[in-house]
Coordinates of C-alpha atoms in Angstrom, one line a residue:
Chain A
X1 CA 36.4 -22.1 14.0
X2 CA 36.1 -25.8 15.1
X3 CA 38.7 -26.7 12.3
X4 CA 41.1 -24.2 13.4
X5 CA 40.8 -25.4 17.0
X6 CA 41.6 -28.9 16.0
X7 CA 44.7 -27.6 14.2
X8 CA 45.8 -26.1 17.3
X9 CA 45.4 -29.3 19.2
X10 CA 47.2 -31.4 16.6
X11 CA 50.3 -29.1 16.2
X12 CA 53.4 -30.4 17.9
X13 CA 55.1 -27.0 18.0
X14 CA 53.6 -23.5 18.6
X15 CA 53.8 -20.9 15.9
X16 CA 57.0 -19.4 17.4
X17 CA 58.7 -22.8 17.8
X18 CA 58.1 -23.5 21.4
X19 CA 56.9 -26.8 22.5
X20 CA 53.1 -27.4 22.3
X21 CA 52.9 -28.4 26.0
X22 CA 52.5 -24.6 26.5
X23 CA 54.7 -24.2 29.7
X24 CA 57.6 -22.3 28.2
X25 CA 58.2 -18.5 28.2
X26 CA 59.5 -16.6 25.2
X27 CA 63.1 -15.5 25.4
X28 CA 63.4 -12.4 27.6
X29 CA 65.6 -9.3 27.2
X30 CA 65.9 -6.3 29.3
X31 CA 68.2 -3.3 29.0
X32 CA 68.1 -0.8 32.0
X33 CA 68.9 3.0 31.8
X34 CA 68.5 3.2 28.1
X35 CA 67.2 6.7 28.1
X36 CA 69.1 9.3 30.0
X37 CA 66.5 12.0 30.5
X38 CA 64.2 9.8 32.7
X39 CA 65.0 9.0 36.3
X40 CA 64.6 5.4 35.5
X41 CA 64.0 3.5 32.1
X42 CA 64.0 0.0 30.7
X43 CA 63.5 -1.7 27.4
X44 CA 61.8 -5.0 27.9
X45 CA 61.5 -7.7 25.3
X46 CA 59.6 -10.8 25.4
X47 CA 59.9 -12.6 22.1
X48 CA 58.6 -10.0 19.5
X49 CA 56.8 -7.9 22.0
X50 CA 58.9 -4.7 22.8
X51 CA 58.1 -2.1 25.5
X52 CA 60.0 0.9 26.5
X53 CA 59.2 2.3 29.9
X54 CA 60.5 5.6 31.4
X55 CA 59.8 6.7 35.0
X56 CA 59.9 10.4 36.2
X57 CA 59.8 10.9 39.8
X58 CA 59.1 11.2 42.5
X59 CA 58.4 14.9 41.5
X60 CA 56.0 17.6 42.5
X61 CA 52.8 17.5 40.4
X62 CA 52.3 20.2 38.0
X63 CA 48.6 20.7 39.1
X64 CA 48.4 21.4 42.6
X65 CA 45.0 19.6 42.9
X66 CA 46.7 16.4 42.2
X67 CA 48.9 16.7 45.4
X68 CA 47.8 14.2 48.2
X69 CA 49.3 15.3 51.6
X70 CA 49.6 11.7 52.9
X71 CA 50.5 9.5 50.1
X72 CA 52.4 9.6 46.7
X73 CA 50.4 9.2 43.4
X74 CA 51.1 7.2 40.4
X75 CA 50.3 8.3 36.9
X76 CA 50.5 5.7 34.1
X77 CA 50.6 6.8 30.4
X78 CA 50.5 4.2 27.6
X79 CA 51.3 4.9 24.0
X80 CA 50.8 2.4 21.4
X81 CA 53.0 1.7 18.4
X82 CA 51.2 3.7 15.8
X83 CA 48.3 6.1 15.6
X84 CA 46.0 3.9 13.7
X85 CA 46.5 1.2 16.3
X86 CA 45.9 3.6 19.1
X87 CA 42.6 4.7 17.8
X88 CA 41.3 1.2 17.5
X89 CA 42.6 0.0 20.9
X90 CA 41.8 3.2 22.7
X91 CA 39.4 1.2 25.1
X92 CA 42.1 -1.4 25.5
X93 CA 44.5 1.3 26.4
X94 CA 42.2 2.8 29.0
X95 CA 41.7 -0.5 30.8
X96 CA 45.5 -1.4 30.6
X97 CA 46.2 1.9 32.0
X98 CA 43.9 1.7 34.9
X99 CA 44.9 -1.9 35.7
X100 CA 48.5 -0.9 35.8
X101 CA 47.7 2.2 37.8
X102 CA 46.1 0.1 40.5
X103 CA 48.7 -2.6 40.6
X104 CA 51.8 -0.2 40.7
X105 CA 50.0 1.9 43.4
X106 CA 49.6 -1.2 45.6
X107 CA 53.3 -2.4 45.0
X108 CA 55.0 1.0 45.4
X109 CA 55.6 2.2 49.0
X110 CA 53.6 5.4 48.3
X111 CA 53.7 6.3 52.0
X112 CA 57.4 7.3 51.5
X113 CA 56.6 9.9 48.9
X114 CA 53.8 12.1 50.1
X115 CA 52.8 15.0 47.8
X116 CA 54.7 13.6 44.9
X117 CA 53.9 12.1 41.7
X118 CA 55.6 9.2 39.9
X119 CA 54.9 9.2 36.2
X120 CA 55.3 6.0 34.3
X121 CA 55.3 6.4 30.5
X122 CA 55.1 3.2 28.5
X123 CA 55.7 3.0 24.8
X124 CA 54.7 0.0 22.9
X125 CA 57.4 -0.5 20.2
X126 CA 56.2 -3.7 18.8
X127 CA 53.3 -5.9 19.7
X128 CA 53.0 -9.6 19.5
X129 CA 50.8 -10.8 22.3
X130 CA 51.0 -10.8 26.2
X131 CA 50.9 -7.1 26.1
X132 CA 49.6 -6.5 29.5
X133 CA 52.5 -8.6 31.2
X134 CA 55.2 -6.9 29.1
X135 CA 53.9 -3.4 30.1
X136 CA 53.9 -4.5 33.6
X137 CA 57.4 -5.9 33.7
X138 CA 58.7 -2.9 31.8
X139 CA 57.3 -0.6 34.4
X140 CA 58.7 -2.5 37.3
X141 CA 62.2 -2.7 35.7
X142 CA 62.1 1.0 35.1
X143 CA 61.0 1.7 38.7
X144 CA 63.9 -0.5 40.0
X145 CA 66.2 1.6 37.8
X146 CA 64.8 4.7 39.3
X147 CA 65.6 3.4 42.8
X148 CA 61.9 3.8 44.0
X149 CA 61.0 1.6 46.9
X150 CA 58.7 -1.3 46.1
X151 CA 56.7 -3.1 48.8
X152 CA 56.8 -6.1 46.7
X153 CA 57.8 -7.3 43.1
X154 CA 54.7 -8.0 41.0
X155 CA 55.2 -10.7 38.2
X156 CA 52.6 -11.0 35.5
X157 CA 51.7 -14.4 33.8
X158 CA 49.6 -14.5 30.7
X159 CA 47.6 -17.8 30.2
X160 CA 45.7 -18.6 27.1
X161 CA 42.9 -21.0 28.0
X162 CA 41.6 -23.0 24.8
X163 CA 38.3 -24.3 25.6
X164 CA 37.5 -27.7 24.1
X165 CA 35.2 -27.3 21.0
X166 CA 31.8 -29.1 21.5
X167 CA 31.0 -29.0 17.8
X168 CA 33.4 -31.4 16.4
X169 CA 31.5 -34.4 17.7
X170 CA 34.3 -35.8 19.8
X171 CA 34.3 -36.3 23.4
X172 CA 34.7 -33.3 25.5
X173 CA 38.3 -32.9 26.3
X174 CA 40.1 -30.8 29.0
X175 CA 41.0 -27.1 28.3
X176 CA 44.5 -26.5 27.2
X177 CA 46.5 -23.6 28.9
X178 CA 49.2 -22.1 26.9
X179 CA 51.7 -19.8 28.8
X180 CA 52.8 -16.5 27.3
X181 CA 50.7 -16.6 24.1
X182 CA 51.7 -14.7 20.8
X183 CA 49.2 -12.5 19.1
X184 CA 48.5 -15.1 16.5
X185 CA 47.6 -17.5 19.2
X186 CA 45.5 -15.1 20.9
X187 CA 43.2 -14.4 17.9
X188 CA 43.4 -17.8 16.3
X189 CA 40.6 -19.3 18.3
X190 CA 38.9 -16.2 19.3
X191 CA 35.5 -17.7 20.2
X192 CA 37.0 -20.8 22.1
X193 CA 39.7 -19.1 24.0
X194 CA 40.2 -16.6 26.7
X195 CA 43.3 -14.8 28.0
X196 CA 43.8 -14.7 31.7
X197 CA 46.5 -12.3 33.1
X198 CA 47.5 -13.1 36.7
X199 CA 49.8 -11.0 38.9
X200 CA 51.6 -12.6 41.9
X201 CA 54.8 -12.2 43.7
X202 CA 57.7 -14.3 44.8
X203 CA 57.0 -14.6 48.4
X204 CA 53.2 -15.6 47.8
X205 CA 53.3 -17.7 44.6
X206 CA 50.2 -19.5 45.4
X207 CA 48.1 -16.4 45.8
X208 CA 47.4 -13.6 43.2
X209 CA 47.6 -9.9 43.6
X210 CA 45.8 -8.9 40.4
X211 CA 44.0 -10.5 37.5
X212 CA 42.6 -9.3 34.2
X213 CA 40.6 -11.5 31.8
X214 CA 39.8 -11.2 28.1
X215 CA 37.4 -13.3 26.0
X216 CA 34.3 -15.0 26.9
X217 CA 35.5 -16.2 30.4
X218 CA 36.9 -19.5 31.7
X219 CA 35.4 -22.2 34.0
X220 CA 36.4 -22.1 37.7
X221 CA 38.6 -25.2 37.5
X222 CA 40.5 -23.7 34.5
X223 CA 40.8 -20.5 36.5
X224 CA 42.5 -22.3 39.4
X225 CA 44.8 -24.2 37.0
X226 CA 45.9 -20.9 35.7
X227 CA 46.7 -19.8 39.3
X228 CA 48.9 -23.0 39.7
X229 CA 50.6 -22.4 36.4
X230 CA 51.4 -18.8 37.3
X231 CA 52.7 -19.8 40.8
X232 CA 55.3 -22.0 39.0
X233 CA 56.2 -19.4 36.4
X234 CA 56.7 -16.6 38.7
X235 CA 60.1 -17.7 39.9
X236 CA 61.6 -17.0 36.5
X237 CA 60.9 -13.3 36.2
X238 CA 62.5 -12.0 39.5
X239 CA 65.6 -14.2 38.7
X240 CA 65.7 -12.3 35.3
X241 CA 65.3 -8.9 36.9
X242 CA 68.2 -9.8 39.2
X243 CA 70.4 -10.8 36.2
X244 CA 69.5 -7.4 34.5
X245 CA 70.3 -5.3 37.5
X246 CA 73.6 -7.2 38.0
X247 CA 74.7 -6.5 34.5
X248 CA 73.8 -2.8 34.7
X249 CA 75.8 -2.5 38.0
X250 CA 78.8 -4.3 36.4
X251 CA 78.6 -2.2 33.3
X252 CA 78.5 1.1 35.3
X253 CA 81.3 -0.1 37.5
X254 CA 83.4 -0.2 34.4
X255 CA 83.1 3.5 33.8
X256 CA 85.7 6.3 34.0
X257 CA 85.0 6.6 37.7
X258 CA 86.0 3.2 38.7
X259 CA 89.7 3.6 38.2
Chain B
X1 CA 53.0 36.6 84.7
X2 CA 50.4 35.6 82.1
X3 CA 47.3 33.9 83.4
X4 CA 46.8 30.4 82.0
X5 CA 43.8 30.5 79.8
X6 CA 41.2 27.8 80.6
X7 CA 41.4 25.0 78.2
X8 CA 38.5 25.0 75.8
X9 CA 38.6 21.1 75.9
X10 CA 38.1 19.9 79.5
X11 CA 39.5 16.5 79.8
X12 CA 36.3 14.5 80.5
X13 CA 33.6 16.0 78.5
X14 CA 30.6 14.1 77.1
X15 CA 30.6 13.6 73.4
X16 CA 27.5 15.9 73.2
X17 CA 29.6 18.8 74.4
X18 CA 32.3 18.0 71.8
X19 CA 29.7 18.1 69.2
X20 CA 28.9 21.6 70.4
X21 CA 32.5 22.6 70.1
X22 CA 32.7 21.2 66.6
X23 CA 29.5 23.1 65.8
X24 CA 27.5 20.0 65.1
X25 CA 23.7 19.8 65.5
X26 CA 22.5 18.7 69.0
X27 CA 21.1 15.5 67.6
X28 CA 24.4 14.3 66.5
X29 CA 25.2 10.8 68.0
X30 CA 28.6 9.7 69.0
X31 CA 28.6 7.3 66.0
X32 CA 28.3 10.2 63.7
X33 CA 31.1 12.0 65.5
X34 CA 33.4 9.1 65.1
X35 CA 32.4 8.7 61.3
X36 CA 33.3 12.3 60.9
X37 CA 36.6 12.4 62.8
X38 CA 37.9 9.0 61.9
X39 CA 36.0 7.3 59.1
X40 CA 38.5 4.5 58.7
X41 CA 38.2 3.5 62.4
X42 CA 34.5 3.9 62.1
X43 CA 34.2 1.5 59.3
X44 CA 36.7 -1.0 60.6
X45 CA 34.9 -1.3 64.0
X46 CA 31.9 -2.6 62.1
X47 CA 33.9 -5.0 60.0
X48 CA 35.6 -6.3 63.1
X49 CA 32.3 -7.3 64.5
X50 CA 31.6 -9.0 61.1
X51 CA 28.9 -6.6 60.0
X52 CA 28.8 -3.4 58.0
X53 CA 27.8 0.3 58.7
X54 CA 24.5 -0.1 56.8
X55 CA 23.6 -3.4 58.7
X56 CA 24.3 -5.8 55.9
X57 CA 26.3 -8.9 56.3
X58 CA 29.6 -9.4 54.3
X59 CA 27.8 -11.6 51.7
X60 CA 24.7 -9.5 51.4
X61 CA 24.0 -7.3 48.5
X62 CA 22.0 -4.0 48.6
X63 CA 18.3 -4.6 47.5
X64 CA 18.2 -3.9 43.7
X65 CA 15.1 -2.7 41.7
X66 CA 15.1 -3.0 37.9
X67 CA 12.5 -1.2 36.0
X68 CA 12.4 -1.9 32.2
X69 CA 10.6 0.2 29.5
X70 CA 11.1 3.5 31.2
X71 CA 11.7 5.4 27.9
X72 CA 9.5 3.6 25.7
X73 CA 8.6 4.4 23.0
X74 CA 11.5 7.0 22.6
X75 CA 14.1 4.2 22.6
X76 CA 14.4 0.6 21.5
X77 CA 14.9 -0.5 25.1
X78 CA 15.6 1.0 28.5
X79 CA 16.0 0.1 32.0
X80 CA 16.5 1.9 35.4
X81 CA 18.4 0.1 38.0
X82 CA 18.3 1.3 41.8
X83 CA 20.4 -0.2 44.5
X84 CA 19.7 1.4 47.8
X85 CA 20.4 0.6 51.4
X86 CA 17.1 -0.4 53.1
X87 CA 15.5 2.3 55.3
X88 CA 15.2 -0.1 58.3
X89 CA 18.9 -1.0 58.5
X90 CA 19.8 2.5 58.0
X91 CA 17.8 3.6 60.8
X92 CA 19.5 1.3 63.2
X93 CA 22.9 2.8 62.4
X94 CA 24.1 6.3 62.3
X95 CA 24.7 6.6 58.5
X96 CA 22.7 8.0 55.7
X97 CA 21.3 5.8 52.9
X98 CA 23.4 5.2 49.9
X99 CA 21.7 4.9 46.5
X100 CA 23.1 3.9 43.2
X101 CA 20.9 4.7 40.3
X102 CA 21.8 4.1 36.6
X103 CA 19.5 4.6 33.4
X104 CA 20.4 2.7 30.3
X105 CA 18.8 3.1 26.8
X106 CA 19.3 1.4 23.4
X107 CA 18.9 2.6 20.0
X108 CA 19.2 0.5 16.9
X109 CA 20.8 1.6 13.6
X110 CA 21.0 -0.2 10.3
X111 CA 24.3 -0.2 8.6
X112 CA 27.1 -2.4 7.1
X113 CA 29.1 -4.9 9.1
X114 CA 32.9 -4.7 9.6
X115 CA 34.9 -6.6 6.8
X116 CA 36.6 -8.8 9.4
X117 CA 33.3 -9.8 11.0
X118 CA 30.8 -10.0 8.2
X119 CA 28.2 -11.9 10.2
X120 CA 28.2 -9.8 13.4
X121 CA 26.8 -6.4 14.3
X122 CA 28.3 -3.6 16.3
X123 CA 27.8 -2.4 19.7
X124 CA 28.8 1.2 20.9
X125 CA 28.5 2.3 24.5
X126 CA 28.3 5.9 25.8
X127 CA 28.6 6.5 29.5
X128 CA 27.7 10.0 30.9
X129 CA 27.0 11.2 34.5
X130 CA 26.9 14.0 36.8
X131 CA 30.8 13.6 37.5
X132 CA 31.8 14.4 34.0
X133 CA 34.8 12.9 32.0
X134 CA 38.3 12.5 33.2
X135 CA 38.2 14.4 36.3
X136 CA 41.2 12.7 37.7
X137 CA 41.7 13.2 41.4
X138 CA 40.6 15.9 43.9
X139 CA 43.2 17.6 46.2
X140 CA 42.6 14.9 48.9
X141 CA 43.6 12.1 46.4
X142 CA 40.1 10.7 46.2
X143 CA 39.7 9.3 42.8
X144 CA 36.9 10.9 40.8
X145 CA 34.7 8.7 38.7
X146 CA 36.5 8.1 35.3
X147 CA 33.7 7.4 33.1
X148 CA 36.0 6.5 30.2
X149 CA 37.2 3.5 31.9
X150 CA 33.8 2.3 32.8
X151 CA 32.7 2.9 29.2
X152 CA 35.7 0.8 28.0
X153 CA 34.9 -2.1 30.3
X154 CA 31.2 -2.1 29.4
X155 CA 32.0 -2.0 25.7
X156 CA 34.3 -4.9 26.0
X157 CA 32.0 -6.9 28.2
X158 CA 29.1 -6.5 25.8
X159 CA 31.0 -7.2 22.7
X160 CA 32.7 -10.4 24.0
X161 CA 31.6 -13.5 22.1
X162 CA 31.1 -16.9 23.6
X163 CA 31.4 -20.4 22.2
X164 CA 28.1 -21.7 20.8
X165 CA 26.1 -24.0 22.9
X166 CA 25.9 -27.6 21.9
X167 CA 22.4 -27.4 20.7
X168 CA 23.4 -24.5 18.5
X169 CA 21.0 -22.1 20.1
X170 CA 23.8 -19.6 20.6
X171 CA 25.4 -18.1 23.7
X172 CA 25.5 -14.6 25.0
X173 CA 26.9 -13.1 21.7
X174 CA 25.0 -9.9 21.4
X175 CA 27.0 -9.0 18.1
X176 CA 25.9 -12.3 16.6
X177 CA 22.2 -11.4 17.2
X178 CA 22.6 -8.1 15.3
X179 CA 23.4 -9.8 12.0
X180 CA 20.9 -9.0 9.2
X181 CA 22.4 -9.9 6.0
X182 CA 26.0 -11.6 6.1
X183 CA 28.5 -9.3 4.5
X184 CA 26.0 -6.6 3.6
X185 CA 23.9 -5.4 6.5
X186 CA 23.7 -5.5 10.2
X187 CA 22.5 -3.7 13.1
X188 CA 24.4 -1.3 15.4
X189 CA 23.3 -1.2 19.0
X190 CA 24.0 2.1 20.6
X191 CA 23.9 1.8 24.3
X192 CA 23.7 5.2 26.4
X193 CA 24.3 4.8 30.1
X194 CA 23.6 7.7 32.4
X195 CA 24.7 7.7 35.9
X196 CA 22.1 9.4 38.0
X197 CA 23.4 8.8 41.4
X198 CA 26.6 7.2 42.5
X199 CA 26.4 5.4 45.9
X200 CA 29.1 2.9 45.1
X201 CA 29.5 -0.1 43.0
X202 CA 28.7 1.6 39.9
X203 CA 30.1 -1.2 37.6
X204 CA 27.6 -3.9 38.7
X205 CA 24.6 -1.4 38.3
X206 CA 25.7 -0.3 35.0
X207 CA 26.2 -3.6 33.6
X208 CA 22.9 -4.8 34.9
X209 CA 21.3 -1.7 33.4
X210 CA 22.9 -2.5 29.9
X211 CA 21.7 -6.1 30.1
X212 CA 18.1 -5.1 31.2
X213 CA 17.9 -2.7 28.4
X214 CA 19.1 -5.4 25.9
X215 CA 16.4 -7.6 27.3
X216 CA 13.8 -4.8 26.8
X217 CA 15.1 -4.3 23.2
X218 CA 12.4 -6.4 21.4
X219 CA 11.6 -7.1 18.7
X220 CA 14.8 -6.8 16.7
X221 CA 14.0 -6.1 13.0
X222 CA 14.2 -9.2 10.9
X223 CA 15.3 -9.4 7.3
X224 CA 12.4 -10.6 5.2
X225 CA 9.8 -9.9 7.9
X226 CA 10.3 -6.1 8.7
X227 CA 13.1 -5.2 6.1
X228 CA 13.3 -5.8 2.5
X229 CA 16.5 -6.3 0.5
X230 CA 17.0 -4.5 -2.8
X231 CA 19.4 -6.6 -4.8
X232 CA 20.2 -3.8 -7.3
X233 CA 21.2 -1.4 -4.6
X234 CA 23.8 -3.8 -3.1
X235 CA 23.2 -4.2 0.5
X236 CA 20.5 -1.7 0.9
X237 CA 17.5 -2.4 3.0
X238 CA 14.1 -0.8 3.1
X239 CA 11.4 -1.2 5.7
X240 CA 8.2 -3.1 4.7
X241 CA 6.0 -1.1 7.1
X242 CA 8.0 1.1 9.5
X243 CA 4.9 2.3 11.3
X244 CA 3.8 -1.0 12.0
X245 CA 7.2 -2.0 13.4
X246 CA 7.1 1.0 15.7
X247 CA 3.6 0.3 16.7
X248 CA 4.5 -3.3 17.4
X249 CA 7.2 -2.3 19.6
X250 CA 5.2 0.2 21.5
X251 CA 2.3 -2.1 22.3
X252 CA 4.5 -3.8 24.9
X253 CA 3.3 -2.5 28.3
X254 CA 5.7 -0.8 30.7
X255 CA 7.0 -3.6 32.9
X256 CA 6.6 -3.6 36.7
X257 CA 9.7 -3.7 39.0
X258 CA 9.2 -7.6 39.2
X259 CA 9.4 -7.6 35.4
X260 CA 6.2 -9.5 34.5
X261 CA 6.1 -8.7 30.7
X262 CA 2.9 -8.4 28.9
X263 CA 4.5 -8.1 25.6
X264 CA 2.4 -8.4 22.5
X265 CA 5.4 -9.0 20.1
X266 CA 5.6 -12.2 18.3
X267 CA 9.3 -12.9 18.8
X268 CA 8.8 -16.3 20.2
X269 CA 10.9 -17.8 17.8
X270 CA 14.0 -15.9 19.0
X271 CA 16.1 -18.3 21.0
X272 CA 16.4 -17.2 24.8
X273 CA 19.1 -14.8 25.3
X274 CA 22.0 -15.4 27.7
X275 CA 23.3 -12.4 29.8
X276 CA 26.5 -11.3 31.6
X277 CA 26.1 -10.3 35.2
X278 CA 28.9 -8.9 37.5
X279 CA 29.5 -9.0 41.2
X280 CA 32.0 -6.6 42.8
X281 CA 33.4 -7.5 46.1
X282 CA 35.8 -5.4 48.4
X283 CA 38.6 -7.4 50.0
X284 CA 39.6 -6.7 53.6
X285 CA 42.1 -8.2 55.6
X286 CA 41.6 -8.4 59.4
X287 CA 44.8 -7.1 60.9
X288 CA 44.3 -9.1 64.0
X289 CA 44.0 -12.7 62.7
X290 CA 45.1 -12.0 58.9
X291 CA 42.0 -13.5 57.6
X292 CA 40.7 -12.3 54.3
X293 CA 37.0 -11.3 54.0
X294 CA 34.9 -10.5 50.8
X295 CA 32.5 -7.6 51.2
X296 CA 29.9 -7.9 48.5
X297 CA 28.5 -4.8 46.9
X298 CA 30.7 -2.3 48.8
X299 CA 29.2 1.2 49.2
X300 CA 30.9 4.4 48.4
X301 CA 32.0 4.9 51.9
X302 CA 33.3 1.4 52.3
X303 CA 35.2 1.5 49.0
X304 CA 37.6 4.0 50.3
X305 CA 38.9 1.6 53.0
X306 CA 38.9 -1.8 51.3
X307 CA 42.3 -3.4 50.6
X308 CA 41.4 -4.5 47.1
X309 CA 38.4 -4.8 44.7
X310 CA 37.4 -8.0 43.0
X311 CA 34.8 -7.9 40.1
X312 CA 33.6 -11.1 38.8
X313 CA 31.6 -11.4 35.6
X314 CA 29.5 -14.5 35.1
X315 CA 27.8 -15.6 31.8
X316 CA 24.3 -16.9 32.9
X317 CA 24.4 -19.6 30.2
X318 CA 27.8 -21.1 30.4
X319 CA 28.7 -20.1 33.9
X320 CA 32.1 -19.0 32.8
X321 CA 34.0 -16.4 34.8
X322 CA 36.0 -13.2 34.1
X323 CA 37.8 -12.2 37.2
X324 CA 39.3 -8.7 37.4
X325 CA 41.2 -8.0 40.7
X326 CA 43.7 -5.4 42.0
X327 CA 44.7 -4.8 45.6
X328 CA 47.3 -5.1 48.2
X329 CA 46.0 -8.4 49.8
X330 CA 46.9 -11.7 48.0
X331 CA 44.0 -13.9 47.1
X332 CA 44.3 -17.6 47.5
X333 CA 42.5 -20.3 45.4
X334 CA 40.0 -20.6 48.2
X335 CA 39.2 -16.8 48.1
X336 CA 38.6 -17.2 44.3
X337 CA 36.5 -20.2 44.7
X338 CA 34.4 -18.3 47.3
X339 CA 34.1 -15.2 45.0
X340 CA 33.0 -17.5 42.2
X341 CA 30.3 -19.1 44.3
X342 CA 29.1 -15.8 45.4
X343 CA 29.0 -14.5 41.8
X344 CA 27.2 -17.5 40.7
X345 CA 24.6 -17.1 43.3
X346 CA 24.1 -13.5 42.2
X347 CA 23.8 -14.4 38.6
X348 CA 21.2 -17.0 39.5
X349 CA 19.3 -14.4 41.5
X350 CA 19.4 -11.9 38.6
X351 CA 18.5 -14.6 36.1
X352 CA 15.0 -14.7 37.5
X353 CA 14.6 -11.0 36.4
X354 CA 16.6 -11.1 33.1
X355 CA 15.2 -14.5 31.8
X356 CA 11.6 -14.1 32.8

């Protein structure tokens, strides 16, 4: 493990070809309204991680017991790529579902949809790291496509904190923070690294609205450094959302009804 | 012309009369009336005065009692954690006491390690409670306890590895301590958590119960001492003297609530274990001055009205943090630093119990 950690430190490029400074996101792609049955849908790609999201609602719940007379409810369903993977990561799916449910409930204007349920179905097509952030972005893109009012736009940033190994006899160095890690990077130095997912929004870049941590944990100074990194990275995603929406509107304007 | 009926609600009637109309007992005070009519305003009135309905300060946890060895000798380790509002503070306010009670028990099984982790054991967590599984939400939208999510969180927290310390004594790494024979045999630690009473902040109590039960799980069977390998049978292990091992485990006296252990085991060569402790805080933003406040150890009643929930897991050996936050209020770096400081103080406080 110490040897593999030193390999990470010596590399000039990351496994997917990005610079080793660790402050670049993977290439993003987003296609809106890709499924016609759902009220809103989006196919979100970040590198080799692909997630398809579909939003149904606001609709009346099938079970009357789920109706809230004052606020709308959000239901999140996550389906992994294959059945084998789903059995192994069932615990992970539960935690992701709970986290996304809480974040989406906070960002959707649920007071506008009393007695309704908004169901968000997320299908993981391909997984290559930073899964939680991709799930959130796909869900937000699908909610925008469905025209559901949002109080703010959540942006998730995944930071891999690689802690310095103290067993190689060298001086203690600073931790390294890699943005948007791939799955190879997440599992490479399993004992010496932690993954921190931070959710913030464009209007409050220096503050966080959600966080989720995997691994052994991070020191406080590294956590605050991740907050700074996330504040700088959070401007890119809303700009990309805007671009995707503009492309969708342009495409729809070139349909039969336009002329 | 119809005669106007007398209004059943005279304009200026004392609250005691209102209590009669609402068919409440005569001893009902005005605070209880406010609590039943507008619970949100009731709680917010306390918070605006920088106090809480049960009399605690914002940074004060409920008193916690840990009793280890409750189920000995029926399980390898066990612990009962009780958090309750103190009777004195409850008597001064018009609210009932809130108690959270969690019982955890551990069992050890001998098996084979996973091929991708040949030098580590396995941990399995089961959570049960009076609420059941996957209840969802009731008709008022109040979230019922979802034990599966708590189970998944406990499983991940107990399984997570930590970097070895410089002196090689090992970190928290419970799976690493369950190793018996690399690649051939390892222990499986089955942790059963039973929620007896849910008075709020079930996560902290459940994790503390698991950690206390793990501490109580002594001694671990050791290869060569308690177990004998049989080379011709591959990785098969046999007990040298199983009755003696069970007797050695049973001779430890039941610990008192301040955890003074009078253990007869000779496990002194085992390096000291590190533990993970969590602190859950409710986040509330004062609408008047827009300041953010952290409410440590929110009760079940308070949890409905907070603007967010922050859970910070602290490793007692390395001091590393695992923040988990969701809410409507953005947290700044200062808020995170304050939360980290509170969590570290809580970890130091519980370390006196867990490391004694």
